[in-house]
PDB file of C-alpha atoms in Angstrom:
ATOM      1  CA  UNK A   1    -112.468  82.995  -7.358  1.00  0.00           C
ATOM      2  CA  UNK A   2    -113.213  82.977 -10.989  1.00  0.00           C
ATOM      3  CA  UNK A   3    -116.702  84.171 -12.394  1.00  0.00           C
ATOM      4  CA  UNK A   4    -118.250  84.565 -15.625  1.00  0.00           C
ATOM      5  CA  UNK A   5    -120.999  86.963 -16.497  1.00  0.00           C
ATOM      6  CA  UNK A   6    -121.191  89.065 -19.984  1.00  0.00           C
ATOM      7  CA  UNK A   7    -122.416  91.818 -18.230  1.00  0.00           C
ATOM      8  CA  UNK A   8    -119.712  92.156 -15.909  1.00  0.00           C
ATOM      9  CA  UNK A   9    -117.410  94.619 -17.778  1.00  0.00           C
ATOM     10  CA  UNK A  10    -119.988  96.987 -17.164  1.00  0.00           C
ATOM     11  CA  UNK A  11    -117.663  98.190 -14.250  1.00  0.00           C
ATOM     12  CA  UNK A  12    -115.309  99.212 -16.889  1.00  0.00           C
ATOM     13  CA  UNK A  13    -117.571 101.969 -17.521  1.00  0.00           C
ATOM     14  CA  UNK A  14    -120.178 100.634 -20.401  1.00  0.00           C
ATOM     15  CA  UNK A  15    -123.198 101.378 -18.372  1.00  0.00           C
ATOM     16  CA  UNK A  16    -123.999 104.640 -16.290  1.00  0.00           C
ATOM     17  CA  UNK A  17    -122.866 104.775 -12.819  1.00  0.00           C
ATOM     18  CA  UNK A  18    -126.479 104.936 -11.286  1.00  0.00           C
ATOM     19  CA  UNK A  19    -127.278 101.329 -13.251  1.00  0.00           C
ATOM     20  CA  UNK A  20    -123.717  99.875 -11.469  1.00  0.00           C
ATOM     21  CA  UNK A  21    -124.932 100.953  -8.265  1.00  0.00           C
ATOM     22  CA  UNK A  22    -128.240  99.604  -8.510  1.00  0.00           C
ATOM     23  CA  UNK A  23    -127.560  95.962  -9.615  1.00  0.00           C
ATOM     24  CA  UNK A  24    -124.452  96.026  -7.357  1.00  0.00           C
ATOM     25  CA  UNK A  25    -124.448  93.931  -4.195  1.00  0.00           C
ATOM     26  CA  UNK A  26    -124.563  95.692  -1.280  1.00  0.00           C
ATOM     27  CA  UNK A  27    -120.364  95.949   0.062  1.00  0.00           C
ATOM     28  CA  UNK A  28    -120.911  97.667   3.308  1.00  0.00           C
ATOM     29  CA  UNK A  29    -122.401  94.833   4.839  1.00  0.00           C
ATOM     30  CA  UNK A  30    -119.483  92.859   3.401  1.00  0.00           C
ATOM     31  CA  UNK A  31    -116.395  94.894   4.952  1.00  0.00           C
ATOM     32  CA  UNK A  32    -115.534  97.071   2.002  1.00  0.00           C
ATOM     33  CA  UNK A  33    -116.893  99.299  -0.611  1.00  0.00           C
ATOM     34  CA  UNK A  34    -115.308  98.109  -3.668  1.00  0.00           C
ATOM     35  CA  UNK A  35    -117.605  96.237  -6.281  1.00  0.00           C
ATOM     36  CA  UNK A  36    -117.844  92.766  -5.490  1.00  0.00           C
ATOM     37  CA  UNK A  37    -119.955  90.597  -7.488  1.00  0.00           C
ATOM     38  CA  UNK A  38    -123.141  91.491  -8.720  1.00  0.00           C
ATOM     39  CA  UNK A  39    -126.500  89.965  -7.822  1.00  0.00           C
ATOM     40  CA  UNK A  40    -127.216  86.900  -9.514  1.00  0.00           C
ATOM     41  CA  UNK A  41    -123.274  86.605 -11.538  1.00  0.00           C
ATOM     42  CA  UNK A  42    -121.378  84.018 -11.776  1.00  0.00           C
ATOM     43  CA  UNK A  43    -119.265  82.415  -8.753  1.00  0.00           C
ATOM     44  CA  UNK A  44    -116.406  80.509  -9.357  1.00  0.00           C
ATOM     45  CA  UNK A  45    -114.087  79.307  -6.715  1.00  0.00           C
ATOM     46  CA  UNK A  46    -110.486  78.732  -7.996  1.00  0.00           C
ATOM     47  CA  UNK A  47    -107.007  77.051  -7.506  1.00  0.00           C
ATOM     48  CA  UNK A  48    -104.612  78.292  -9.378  1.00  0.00           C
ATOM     49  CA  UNK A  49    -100.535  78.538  -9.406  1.00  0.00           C
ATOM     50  CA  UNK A  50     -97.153  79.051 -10.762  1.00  0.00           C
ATOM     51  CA  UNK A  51     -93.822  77.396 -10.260  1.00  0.00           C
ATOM     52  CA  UNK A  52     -90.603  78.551 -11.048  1.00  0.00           C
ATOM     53  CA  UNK A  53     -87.498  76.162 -11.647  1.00  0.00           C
ATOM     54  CA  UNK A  54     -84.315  76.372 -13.698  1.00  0.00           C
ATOM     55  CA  UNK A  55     -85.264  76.903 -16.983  1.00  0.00           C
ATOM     56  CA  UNK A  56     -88.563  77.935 -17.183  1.00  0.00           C
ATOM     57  CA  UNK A  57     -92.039  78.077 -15.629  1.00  0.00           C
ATOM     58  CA  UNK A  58     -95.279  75.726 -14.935  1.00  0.00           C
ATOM     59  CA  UNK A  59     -98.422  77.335 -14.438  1.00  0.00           C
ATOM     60  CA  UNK A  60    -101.589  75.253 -13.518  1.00  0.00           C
ATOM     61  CA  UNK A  61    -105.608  75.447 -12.218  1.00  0.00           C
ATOM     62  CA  UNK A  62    -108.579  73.613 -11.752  1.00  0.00           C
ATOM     63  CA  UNK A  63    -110.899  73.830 -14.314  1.00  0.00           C
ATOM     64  CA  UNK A  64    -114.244  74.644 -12.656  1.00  0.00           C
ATOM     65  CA  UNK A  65    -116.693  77.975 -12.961  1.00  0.00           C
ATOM     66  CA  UNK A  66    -120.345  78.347 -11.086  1.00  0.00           C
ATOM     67  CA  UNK A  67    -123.074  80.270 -10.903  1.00  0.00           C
ATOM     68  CA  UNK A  68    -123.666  80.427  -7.169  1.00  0.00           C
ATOM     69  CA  UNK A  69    -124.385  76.599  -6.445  1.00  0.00           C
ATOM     70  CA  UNK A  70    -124.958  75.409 -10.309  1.00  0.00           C
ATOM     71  CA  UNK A  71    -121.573  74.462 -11.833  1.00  0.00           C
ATOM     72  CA  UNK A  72    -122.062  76.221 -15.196  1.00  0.00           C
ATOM     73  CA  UNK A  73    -118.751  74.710 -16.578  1.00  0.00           C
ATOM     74  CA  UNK A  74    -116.739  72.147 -15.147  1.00  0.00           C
ATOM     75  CA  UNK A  75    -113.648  71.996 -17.642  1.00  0.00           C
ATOM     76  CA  UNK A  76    -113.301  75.899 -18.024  1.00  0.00           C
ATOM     77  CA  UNK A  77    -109.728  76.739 -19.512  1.00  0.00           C
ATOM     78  CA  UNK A  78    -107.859  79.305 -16.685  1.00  0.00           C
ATOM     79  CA  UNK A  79    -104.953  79.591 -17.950  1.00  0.00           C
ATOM     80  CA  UNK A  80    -104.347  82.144 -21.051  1.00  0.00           C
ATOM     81  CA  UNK A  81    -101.595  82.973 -23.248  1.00  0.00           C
ATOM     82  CA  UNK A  82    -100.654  86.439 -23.871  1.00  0.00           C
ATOM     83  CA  UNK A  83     -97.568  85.982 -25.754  1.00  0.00           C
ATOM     84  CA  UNK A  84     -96.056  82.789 -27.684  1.00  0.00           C
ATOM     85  CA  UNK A  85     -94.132  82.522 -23.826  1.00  0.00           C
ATOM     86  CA  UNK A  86     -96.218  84.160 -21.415  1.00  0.00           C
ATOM     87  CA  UNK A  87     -99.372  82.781 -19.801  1.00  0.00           C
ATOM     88  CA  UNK A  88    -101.369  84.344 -16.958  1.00  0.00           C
ATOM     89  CA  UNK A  89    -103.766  82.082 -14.513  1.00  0.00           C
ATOM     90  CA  UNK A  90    -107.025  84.198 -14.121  1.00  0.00           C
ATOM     91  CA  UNK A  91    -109.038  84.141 -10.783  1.00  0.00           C
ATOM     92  CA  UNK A  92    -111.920  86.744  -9.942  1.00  0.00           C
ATOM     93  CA  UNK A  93    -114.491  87.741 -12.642  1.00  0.00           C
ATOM     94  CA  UNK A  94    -114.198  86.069 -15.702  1.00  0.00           C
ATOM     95  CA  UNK A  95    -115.164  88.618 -17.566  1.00  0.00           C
ATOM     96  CA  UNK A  96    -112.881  91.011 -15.833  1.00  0.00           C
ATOM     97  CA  UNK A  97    -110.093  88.580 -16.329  1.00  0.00           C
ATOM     98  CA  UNK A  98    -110.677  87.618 -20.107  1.00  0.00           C
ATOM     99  CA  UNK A  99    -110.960  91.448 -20.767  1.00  0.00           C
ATOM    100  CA  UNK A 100    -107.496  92.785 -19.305  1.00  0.00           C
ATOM    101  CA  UNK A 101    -106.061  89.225 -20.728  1.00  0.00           C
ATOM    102  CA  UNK A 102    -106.989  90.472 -24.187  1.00  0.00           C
ATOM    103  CA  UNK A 103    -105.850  93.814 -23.530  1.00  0.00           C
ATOM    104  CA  UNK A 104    -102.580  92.597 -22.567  1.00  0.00           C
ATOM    105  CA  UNK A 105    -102.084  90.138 -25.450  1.00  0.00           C
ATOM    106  CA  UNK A 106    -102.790  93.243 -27.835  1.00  0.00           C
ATOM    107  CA  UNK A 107    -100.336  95.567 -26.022  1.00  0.00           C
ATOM    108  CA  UNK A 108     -97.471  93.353 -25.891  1.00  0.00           C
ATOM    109  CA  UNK A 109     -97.620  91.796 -29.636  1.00  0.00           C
ATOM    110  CA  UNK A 110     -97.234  95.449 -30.126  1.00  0.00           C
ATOM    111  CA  UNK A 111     -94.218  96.020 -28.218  1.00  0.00           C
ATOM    112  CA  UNK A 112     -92.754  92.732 -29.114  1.00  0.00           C
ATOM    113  CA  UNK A 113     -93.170  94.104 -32.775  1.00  0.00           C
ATOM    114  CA  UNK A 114     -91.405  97.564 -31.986  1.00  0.00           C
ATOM    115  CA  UNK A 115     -88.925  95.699 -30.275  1.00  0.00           C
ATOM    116  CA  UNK A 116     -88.228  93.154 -32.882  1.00  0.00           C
ATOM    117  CA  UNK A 117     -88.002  90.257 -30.262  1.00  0.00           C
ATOM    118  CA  UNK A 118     -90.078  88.102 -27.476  1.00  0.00           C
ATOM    119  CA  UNK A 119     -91.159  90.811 -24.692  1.00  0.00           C
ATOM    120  CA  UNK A 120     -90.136  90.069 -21.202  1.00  0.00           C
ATOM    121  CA  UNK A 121     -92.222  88.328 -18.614  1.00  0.00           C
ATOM    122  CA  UNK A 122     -91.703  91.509 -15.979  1.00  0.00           C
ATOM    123  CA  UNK A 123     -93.277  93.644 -19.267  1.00  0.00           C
ATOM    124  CA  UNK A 124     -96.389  91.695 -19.487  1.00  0.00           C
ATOM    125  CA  UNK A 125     -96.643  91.575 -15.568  1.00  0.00           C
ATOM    126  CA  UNK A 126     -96.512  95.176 -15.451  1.00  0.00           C
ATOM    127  CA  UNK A 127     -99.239  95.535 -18.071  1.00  0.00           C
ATOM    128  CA  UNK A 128    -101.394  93.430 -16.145  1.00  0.00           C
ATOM    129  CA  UNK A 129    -100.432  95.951 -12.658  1.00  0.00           C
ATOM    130  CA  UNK A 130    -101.146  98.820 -14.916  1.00  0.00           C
ATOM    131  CA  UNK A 131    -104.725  97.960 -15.439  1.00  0.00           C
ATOM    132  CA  UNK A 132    -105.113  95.988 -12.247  1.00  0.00           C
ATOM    133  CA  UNK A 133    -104.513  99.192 -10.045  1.00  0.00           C
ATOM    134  CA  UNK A 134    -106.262 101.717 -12.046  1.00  0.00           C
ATOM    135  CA  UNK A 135    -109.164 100.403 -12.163  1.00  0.00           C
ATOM    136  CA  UNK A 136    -108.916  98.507  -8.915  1.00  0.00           C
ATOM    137  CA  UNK A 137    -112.228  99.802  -7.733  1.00  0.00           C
ATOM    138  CA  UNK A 138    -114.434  98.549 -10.805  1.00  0.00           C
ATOM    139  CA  UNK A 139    -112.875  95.095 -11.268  1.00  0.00           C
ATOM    140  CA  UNK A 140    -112.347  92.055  -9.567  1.00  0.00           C
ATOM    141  CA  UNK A 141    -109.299  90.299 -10.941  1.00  0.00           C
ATOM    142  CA  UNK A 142    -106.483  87.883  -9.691  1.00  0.00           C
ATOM    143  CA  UNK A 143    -103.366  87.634 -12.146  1.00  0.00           C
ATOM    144  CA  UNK A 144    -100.610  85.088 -12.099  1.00  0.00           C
ATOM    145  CA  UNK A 145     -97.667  86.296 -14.646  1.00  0.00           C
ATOM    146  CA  UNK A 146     -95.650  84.109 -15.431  1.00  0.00           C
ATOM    147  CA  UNK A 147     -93.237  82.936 -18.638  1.00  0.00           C
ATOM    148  CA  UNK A 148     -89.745  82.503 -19.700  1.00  0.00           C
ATOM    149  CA  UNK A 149     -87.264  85.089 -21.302  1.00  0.00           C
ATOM    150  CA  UNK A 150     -83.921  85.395 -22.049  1.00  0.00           C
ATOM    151  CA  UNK A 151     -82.822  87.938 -19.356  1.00  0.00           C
ATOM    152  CA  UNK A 152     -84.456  86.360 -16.347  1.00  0.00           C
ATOM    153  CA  UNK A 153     -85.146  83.070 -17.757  1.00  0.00           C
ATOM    154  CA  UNK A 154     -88.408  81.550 -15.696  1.00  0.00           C
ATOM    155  CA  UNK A 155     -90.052  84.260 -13.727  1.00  0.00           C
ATOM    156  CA  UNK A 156     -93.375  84.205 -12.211  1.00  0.00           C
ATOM    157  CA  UNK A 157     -94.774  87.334 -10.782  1.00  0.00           C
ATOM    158  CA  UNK A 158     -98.112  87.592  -9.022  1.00  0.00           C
ATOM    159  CA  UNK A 159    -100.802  90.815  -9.084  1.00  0.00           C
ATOM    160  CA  UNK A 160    -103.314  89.952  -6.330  1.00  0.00           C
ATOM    161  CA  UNK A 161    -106.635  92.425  -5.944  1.00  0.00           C
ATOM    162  CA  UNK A 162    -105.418  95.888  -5.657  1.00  0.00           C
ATOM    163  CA  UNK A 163    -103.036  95.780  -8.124  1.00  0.00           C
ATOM    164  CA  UNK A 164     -99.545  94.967  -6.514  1.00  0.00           C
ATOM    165  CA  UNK A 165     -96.742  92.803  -8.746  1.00  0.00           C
ATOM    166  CA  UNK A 166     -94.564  90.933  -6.685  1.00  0.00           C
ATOM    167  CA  UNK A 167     -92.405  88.593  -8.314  1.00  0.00           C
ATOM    168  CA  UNK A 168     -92.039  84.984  -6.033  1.00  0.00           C
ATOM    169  CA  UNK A 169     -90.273  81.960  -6.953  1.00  0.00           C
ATOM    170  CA  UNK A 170     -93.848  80.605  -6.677  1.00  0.00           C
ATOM    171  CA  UNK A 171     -97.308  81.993  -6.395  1.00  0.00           C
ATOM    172  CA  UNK A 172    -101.015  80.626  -5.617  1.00  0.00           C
ATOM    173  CA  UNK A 173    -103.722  81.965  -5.593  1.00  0.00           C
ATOM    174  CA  UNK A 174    -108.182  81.864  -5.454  1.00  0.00           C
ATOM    175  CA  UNK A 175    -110.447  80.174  -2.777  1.00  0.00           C
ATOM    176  CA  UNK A 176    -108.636  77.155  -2.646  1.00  0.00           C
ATOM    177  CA  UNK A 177    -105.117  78.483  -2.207  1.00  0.00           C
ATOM    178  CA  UNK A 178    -105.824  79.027   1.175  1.00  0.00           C
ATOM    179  CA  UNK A 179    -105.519  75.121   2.288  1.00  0.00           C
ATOM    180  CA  UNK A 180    -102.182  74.912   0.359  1.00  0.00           C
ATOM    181  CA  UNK A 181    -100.005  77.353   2.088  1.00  0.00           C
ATOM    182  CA  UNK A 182     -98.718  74.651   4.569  1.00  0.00           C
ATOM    183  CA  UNK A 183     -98.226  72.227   1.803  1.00  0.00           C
ATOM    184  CA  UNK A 184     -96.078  74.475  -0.802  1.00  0.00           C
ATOM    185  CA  UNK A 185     -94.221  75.542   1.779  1.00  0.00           C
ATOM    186  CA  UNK A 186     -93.187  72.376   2.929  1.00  0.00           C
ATOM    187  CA  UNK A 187     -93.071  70.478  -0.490  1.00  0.00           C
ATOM    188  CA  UNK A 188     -91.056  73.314  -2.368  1.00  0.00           C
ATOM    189  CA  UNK A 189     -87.505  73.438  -3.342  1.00  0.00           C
ATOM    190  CA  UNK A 190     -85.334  75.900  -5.517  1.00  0.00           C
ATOM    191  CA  UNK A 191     -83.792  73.050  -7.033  1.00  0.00           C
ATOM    192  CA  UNK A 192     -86.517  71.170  -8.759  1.00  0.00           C
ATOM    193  CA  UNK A 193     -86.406  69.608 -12.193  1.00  0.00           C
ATOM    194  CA  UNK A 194     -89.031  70.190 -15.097  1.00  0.00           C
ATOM    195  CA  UNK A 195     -90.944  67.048 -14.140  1.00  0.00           C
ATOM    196  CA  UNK A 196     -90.829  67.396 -10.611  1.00  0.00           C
ATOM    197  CA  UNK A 197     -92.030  71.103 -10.648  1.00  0.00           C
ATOM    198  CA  UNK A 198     -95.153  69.680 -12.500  1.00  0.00           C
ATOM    199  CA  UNK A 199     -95.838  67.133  -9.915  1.00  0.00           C
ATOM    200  CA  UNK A 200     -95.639  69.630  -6.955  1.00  0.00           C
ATOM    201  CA  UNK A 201     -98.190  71.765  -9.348  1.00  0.00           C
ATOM    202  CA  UNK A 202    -100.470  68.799  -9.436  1.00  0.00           C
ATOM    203  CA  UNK A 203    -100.204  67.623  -6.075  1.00  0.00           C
ATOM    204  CA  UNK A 204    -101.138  71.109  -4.912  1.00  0.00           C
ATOM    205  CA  UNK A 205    -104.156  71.427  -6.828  1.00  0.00           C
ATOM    206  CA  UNK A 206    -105.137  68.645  -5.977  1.00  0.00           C
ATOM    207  CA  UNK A 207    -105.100  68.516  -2.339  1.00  0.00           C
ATOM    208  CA  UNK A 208    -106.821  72.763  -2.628  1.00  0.00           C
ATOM    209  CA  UNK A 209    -109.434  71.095  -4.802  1.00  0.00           C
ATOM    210  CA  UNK A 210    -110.284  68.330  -2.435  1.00  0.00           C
ATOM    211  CA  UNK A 211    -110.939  70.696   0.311  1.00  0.00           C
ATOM    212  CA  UNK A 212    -111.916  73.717  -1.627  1.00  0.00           C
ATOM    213  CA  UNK A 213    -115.871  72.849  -2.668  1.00  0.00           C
ATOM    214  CA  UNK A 214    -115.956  75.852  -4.496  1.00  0.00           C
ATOM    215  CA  UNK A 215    -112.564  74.042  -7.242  1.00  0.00           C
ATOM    216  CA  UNK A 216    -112.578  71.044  -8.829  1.00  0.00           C
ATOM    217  CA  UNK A 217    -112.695  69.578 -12.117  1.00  0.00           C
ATOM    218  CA  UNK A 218    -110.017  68.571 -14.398  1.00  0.00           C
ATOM    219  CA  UNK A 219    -106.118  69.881 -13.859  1.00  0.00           C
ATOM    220  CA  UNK A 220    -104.255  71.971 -16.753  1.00  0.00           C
ATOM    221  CA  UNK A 221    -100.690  72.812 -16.564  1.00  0.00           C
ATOM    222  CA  UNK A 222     -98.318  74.390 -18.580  1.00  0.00           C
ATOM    223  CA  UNK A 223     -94.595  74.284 -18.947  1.00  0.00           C
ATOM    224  CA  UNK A 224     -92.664  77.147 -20.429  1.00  0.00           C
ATOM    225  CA  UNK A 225     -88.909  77.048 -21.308  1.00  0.00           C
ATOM    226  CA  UNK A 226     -86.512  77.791 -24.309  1.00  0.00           C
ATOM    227  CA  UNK A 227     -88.252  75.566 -26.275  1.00  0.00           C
ATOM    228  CA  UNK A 228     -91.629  77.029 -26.269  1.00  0.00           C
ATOM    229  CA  UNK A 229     -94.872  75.926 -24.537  1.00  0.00           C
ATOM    230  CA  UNK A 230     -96.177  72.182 -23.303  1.00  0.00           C
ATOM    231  CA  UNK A 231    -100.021  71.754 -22.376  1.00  0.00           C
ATOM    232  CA  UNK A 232    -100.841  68.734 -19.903  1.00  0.00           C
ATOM    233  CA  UNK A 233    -104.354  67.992 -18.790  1.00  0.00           C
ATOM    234  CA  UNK A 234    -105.014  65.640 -16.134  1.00  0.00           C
ATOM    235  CA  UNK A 235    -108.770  64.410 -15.708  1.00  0.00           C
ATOM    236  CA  UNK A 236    -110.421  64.348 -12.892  1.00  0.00           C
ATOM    237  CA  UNK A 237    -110.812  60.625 -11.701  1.00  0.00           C
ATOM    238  CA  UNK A 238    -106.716  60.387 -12.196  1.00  0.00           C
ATOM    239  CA  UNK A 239    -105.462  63.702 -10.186  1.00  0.00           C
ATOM    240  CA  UNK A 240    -102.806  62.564  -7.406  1.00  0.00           C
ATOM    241  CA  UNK A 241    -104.814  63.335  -4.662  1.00  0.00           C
ATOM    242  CA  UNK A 242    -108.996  63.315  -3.795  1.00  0.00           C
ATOM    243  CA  UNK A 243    -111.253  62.085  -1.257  1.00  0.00           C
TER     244      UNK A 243
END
């Protein structure tokens, strides 16, 4: 799920320890004793996913963020470029998210500089592990990696809480992935065309933010190729599929 709160990247280590623990919810009772959210943050449920096909990537989400039952933005932007052909889809905290986004972006304009060329895609998705894992126990983020380069050409790797990197010819991922398994599964092929891969994204969504009450909102997708970067955006009352 993606959440907002400014005062979330505390966990990174801004505020004492003794202040984390105190406005922290209380894990045990949840099953674990990582962080989760803290009392009163925002609470976002999310769909979001990637797509390879041959010649490049689409990457898509739902647009909406909450504050426990009060939608505090229903056309939220998920999806974030770190490079002029690299994007990431961001579930978990928002400010977690937007934080190790930014990092990224910094780190691999840097290396794309040294190198004197566009990075690869398995570069930035290994950036996004590195910071992921370490600091697995203060964050709560949910990273979709996915672009186009000239050694693997579309590749679309996904870093799920904990901090693994597992590269998929598709990924999905937040609250409402979990109603969509069936449906990917049985609607995906290795052999799908550019417009065709953007449909299945759009379908998907669709049907996880019909039965996902915690998505919804307006669809954005992305297509990444050769020839650089195409932004859709699909409003809510004209998404393929809704009750």
């Amino acid at each position: 799920s993606e959440n907002s709160s400014s005062s979330s990247s505390s966990r990174v280590g801004t505020v004492g320890a003794e202040t984390a623990r105190a406005t922290m919810v209380d894990t045990e009772s949840l099953g674990g004793g990582a962080p989760r959210l803290k009392a009163g943050e925002v609470d976002l449920g999310t769909s979001i996913m990637a797509v390879a096909f041959n010649g490049g990537v689409v990457l898509g989400a739902d647009s909406r963020t909450s504050t426990g039952t009060y939608i505090a933005n229903r056309v939220s932007d998920k999806l974030t470029g770190v490079h002029d052909r690299v994007y990431c889809c961001r579930s978990g905290s928002a400010a977690d998210t937007q934080a190790i986004s930014d990092i990224v972006r910094t780190q691999l304009s840097n290396h794309a500089t040294e190198l004197g060329r566009l990075p690869a895609v398995k570069t930035a998705a290994s950036l996004f592990q590195r910071y992921c894992y370490e600091y697995k126990d203060r964050l709560m983020a949910g990273i979709i990696c996915a672009g186009y380069d000239e050694i693997e050409g579309g590749s679309v790797y996904s870093i799920p809480l904990g901090g693994a990197c597992i590269k998929q010819p598709f990924a999905i991922g937040g609250s409402g992935s979990t109603y969509i398994y069936g449906l990917c599964d049985s609607m995906w092929r290795p052999d799908m065309t550019r417009e065709e891969t953007r449909n299945f994204v759009k379908t998907a969504l669709s049907h996880a933010m019909a039965r996902d009450g915690s998505s919804g909102g307006v669809i954005r997708t992305v297509v990444i190729d050769k020839n650089g970067v195409d932004r859709d955006f699909t409003p809510g009352d004209k998404v393929p599929f809704s009750f």
